[in-house]
Amino acid sequence: MSPFLCFREVSESSVLLCLKKRFHCNLIYTYIGQILISVNPFKDLRIYSEDVATMYQQGTLSKNAPHIFAIAEMAYTLSQSSGQEQCVLISGHSGSGKTEAAKAIVQYLTTLYQGSDSHRIRQPCSVLPILESFGNARTILNDNSSRFGKLLDIHLRHGIVVGTSISQYLLEKSRVVFQAHGERNYHVFYELLAGLPVEQKEEMYLQEAESYFYLNQGRACEVLGKEDSQDFLVLVQALEGISLSDDQLNSTWAVLAAILQLGNICFTSYEKESFEHAAIASDTEIQIVANLLRVSAELLQSAVTHRVTVTSYDRIFTPLSVEGAIDARDSIAKALYYLLFEWLLLRINEWLAPWESDCAVGIVDIHGFEDLGVNSLEQLCINFANEHLQWFFCQTVIAQEEEEYSQEQLAWIPISKMCSELCLDFLTAKPHGILCILDDQTSLIQATDHTFLQKCHYHHGNSPWYTKPKLPLPEFTVQHYAGPVTYQVHKFLNKNRDQLRPEVLDIFSQSRLKVVSHIFQRAKAAYSQRRELGGRGRGLRPQASTLVSKFQQSLQDLTAKLRGSHAFFIRCITPNPRKLSNVFDVEYVNCQLRHSGILEAIHILKEGFPVHLPFQSFLARYGLLAGSRPSSLQQREGCAAVLAHVLGNPSDLYQIGVTKVFLKEKGRQLLERRWLQRQSWAVVTLQRKFRRLLQRRRLQEKVTLIQAHFRGYQARKRYRRLKKTLVQFKSMIIISRPLIQRRKRCQVTTEQGDVGLLEIPAELADLLHFIEGEKSSSFPPFPTQPPEVKVKDDLSLPPTINSYPFSSFIKSHFQKPDFPAPGQPLQHPLTHLDAEHQESALEINKLILRFIGDQSLRGWQEVLLGNYIAGRGLGDAALRNEIFSQVVAQTWRNPDTEHSQRGWVLMATLLSCFGPSPALEKPLLKFVSDYGMEGYSAVCQRKMLTAAQCTETEPAPSRAYPPTQLEWTANQRRGKMVLDVHTFNGNSFSAEVESWMTGEQYAAWILSARGCDKKTRGWSVSMFTGNTWQDLLGCDFVLDLIGEMEETSNFISSSQAPTEYPITPERDRSILHSSDLDM
């Protein structure tokens, strides 16, 4: 069904609105019945691919969206099913896309319906460059306007494309000799001058396009975006493709060059016997033309300056005036080009001709209706053809409508005579039709354009289709179906004669150029045949001899072909005159709609029942208007029930056929109005239901809010009760006063809680509380001299240390591949531990967090807590890697500088009494080297490297006692430790000591420093405290001797302060001084 028939009122505005909406949605095709309207988008929409063509194969107009492929498929299907020839008639203004539409149909048929031997089929697309070069030109409206009408027949046999044939109608010959401003001659002339090799151009005396009168009149020798030289190569390739020889190609170029030289022949006048005579101003051009066409220069000069009259006895030469000579020159140029075009078309048809066929699909690409600023005989013929085709178009629409009524077994209402038929009678009726008067005047020697105009005024002055000018101007106006058009009668008779004089035919028939002699001999034979048949009396119809009569005959033949075929119509429309994409000029399109007769066709359909709906489609839209949707088995009865319920029964607003419902526009409007009312009722019902649903949801939300408030009230009530209970029993909780005060002072954050609240063993808590307030071990240092015996500094990092980042240990030994946040208690150990050690690891974690984060720890409390942690590691080797990993986790990117420093003190202290396992040794060494705090990196490196020297005898070295007070102070100050050493001969000196130094190593270094390098093994040291000597085995660590002494003495219960060790300031590398040793 046509979208145009769905409007409440069919008018220009409704049609334009439909086209505009579809155009802006990139829907350029629209149906009206079997008529396709195509709007040129001026952009690539990618809707002509092979995949799109396949979608339309075996489809119908109703199955797919409107498309030119659907028309092509329908034409092909009908040609195979009915055996009747199909014809697609394409029309429209210049630049509306008619040629592209024809190409699309040819592409569709030749692509989808080619046989297995398709290589034998010559594709018509390969000859289109020839037709475009010789038949297309630039006009004001289009840079590539086709200036001839053509009929392209696609021949089929058994459903397969087997060949093609092309016929042409009304080639615009006047363009060869005249172009309006802004226009060009045919493309081939400019392509020849741009692409022909220099040597050949010199042989043919060719120059630039601007130097030729036939090319420079329009002042537009170049077209923006067109490469004439490249197009010439394509043209030569296409001509060679149709098997033209080199000689024939050169002859073609020679004819074109001769036409250009003819245009440059100038004439002068002289008076003889009171008559004006014309003479050629220069013989150069006439000689060049004669040389190019291989004819006699004298005879050619005589042909353009004299008219020959043949009598029974002699030939009479009559001199021509300058105007007559110019007409004779232009007549020769037009004949040369027209005959060359006809010969090329003949060669193309010979090359494309099928070997046999049983049916054909014709494609007619004809001129659209034209109303230019200056309209001449060509425009009259074109508009006459459009008038004739519009009449045929309306007849076809009526016939198709009548056929559909017949198929549906409905009565057909005859339609009155149309306006286009009346206008055709005015133009062609004998003896006084406009075209008949023109032919009669053309046959009279004395007749002129003025006498023709007076005859028209006399016979049609009162006709409704004819309007005389208000001023005495050489023009008249015809009321066409598309609107009035004014024609200027200048050179009407001369253009209508359209025949060469016999002497010109004789001259070129004798040309030594085979192509020229061949085409003129054919023209001479046709001329002789017309004269012979024209003189046989009334028994035979005279052959057409004028341009109008030839055109009428061609048009009648075309109409006869169309009448014998099933016709499809495509109306091409240009959306705007500037050829811009996405621009729809309403006035410009409206003018084209009138010219194409679309509105007239719509009004024809409106006189009957224009809306045709299949039962299924009718019930799908309007079925519910009867109260309930009828079953599919009673479609006709269901349609009748709906129509009777809405429109009444009987009613003249509808008819019910066999498969369709036929509606008047008023009936469709009533159905639509009732359908909209039903739809509005349904919408209101849906809105009511939806609003009720929303109210229920809102109520549910309020109920949920009330429940939340009530639960909050209950929770607050329970909280107040619990708080009251806690207040009553807070005295029972053993919490020291300092801890409570610290809890009030510290800011509790979401990431880090108060570590002072972490639980610790009871005995440790008692000790910490007992020594609270004792003097710190970090006492002010006193100056001391550098040690006399220094430790040999020959330590270095392993060369492969960079291959052991701490992340490698995390991946292989951690339970989770990430660190906990600093200050955050662990929920599970970091490393993989047995079940018996997991609880101990979590207890140690709390101790570490207390040591690092508890700001209330002072003095000996730090030493006590740190030694407790070290003691846990000394007591169980399985926990050492876990302890080191937890300390690493607390020092890694800790934002609190004080906490980070405490962590590194603890790290150095732990490394003083036990070392990591071999798996952790290098990753931990890499970590302290890269991330150690200022000064602690060197301290920790030295302790780990000196401890590593002990792994030669023990895989996981450890001390017997926790770090001493000396080591704590040294670690806090990042300094070195010094002991006073006494020998039994009375000498004394200071010597440096390290955490991992054994008695034998210490004695050996002292002896070596004193000059005794030999036999240093077996020596050791002893310590004298008070009245007691403490001996040290050579394999035991020196600082374990001090640690044993510190643990034996109950320094916590002593009233005296702990032993103080001298410490040098940090600027003096913190050399520490301790008690005396004897050797």
GROMACS .gro file of N, CA and C in nm, residues 114-123:
model
   30
  114GLN      N    1   2.301  -1.456  -1.363
  114GLN     CA    2   2.396  -1.491  -1.467
  114GLN      C    3   2.424  -1.640  -1.460
  115GLY      N    4   2.443  -1.700  -1.575
  115GLY     CA    5   2.463  -1.844  -1.582
  115GLY      C    6   2.604  -1.885  -1.547
  116SER      N    7   2.627  -2.017  -1.556
  116SER     CA    8   2.761  -2.069  -1.527
  116SER      C    9   2.863  -2.022  -1.629
  117ASP      N   10   2.818  -1.990  -1.750
  117ASP     CA   11   2.909  -1.939  -1.854
  117ASP      C   12   2.901  -1.787  -1.862
  118SER      N   13   2.894  -1.723  -1.744
  118SER     CA   14   2.876  -1.578  -1.740
  118SER      C   15   2.993  -1.504  -1.801
  119HIS      N   16   3.110  -1.571  -1.814
  119HIS     CA   17   3.223  -1.502  -1.876
  119HIS      C   18   3.197  -1.472  -2.023
  120ARG      N   19   3.103  -1.546  -2.084
  120ARG     CA   20   3.070  -1.520  -2.223
  120ARG      C   21   2.977  -1.400  -2.238
  121ILE      N   22   2.907  -1.361  -2.130
  121ILE     CA   23   2.813  -1.250  -2.137
  121ILE      C   24   2.889  -1.120  -2.120
  122ARG      N   25   2.872  -1.032  -2.216
  122ARG     CA   26   2.940  -0.903  -2.209
  122ARG      C   27   2.855  -0.806  -2.128
  123GLN      N   28   2.914  -0.752  -2.026
  123GLN     CA   29   2.842  -0.669  -1.931
  123GLN      C   30   2.816  -0.530  -1.989
   0.00000   0.00000   0.00000
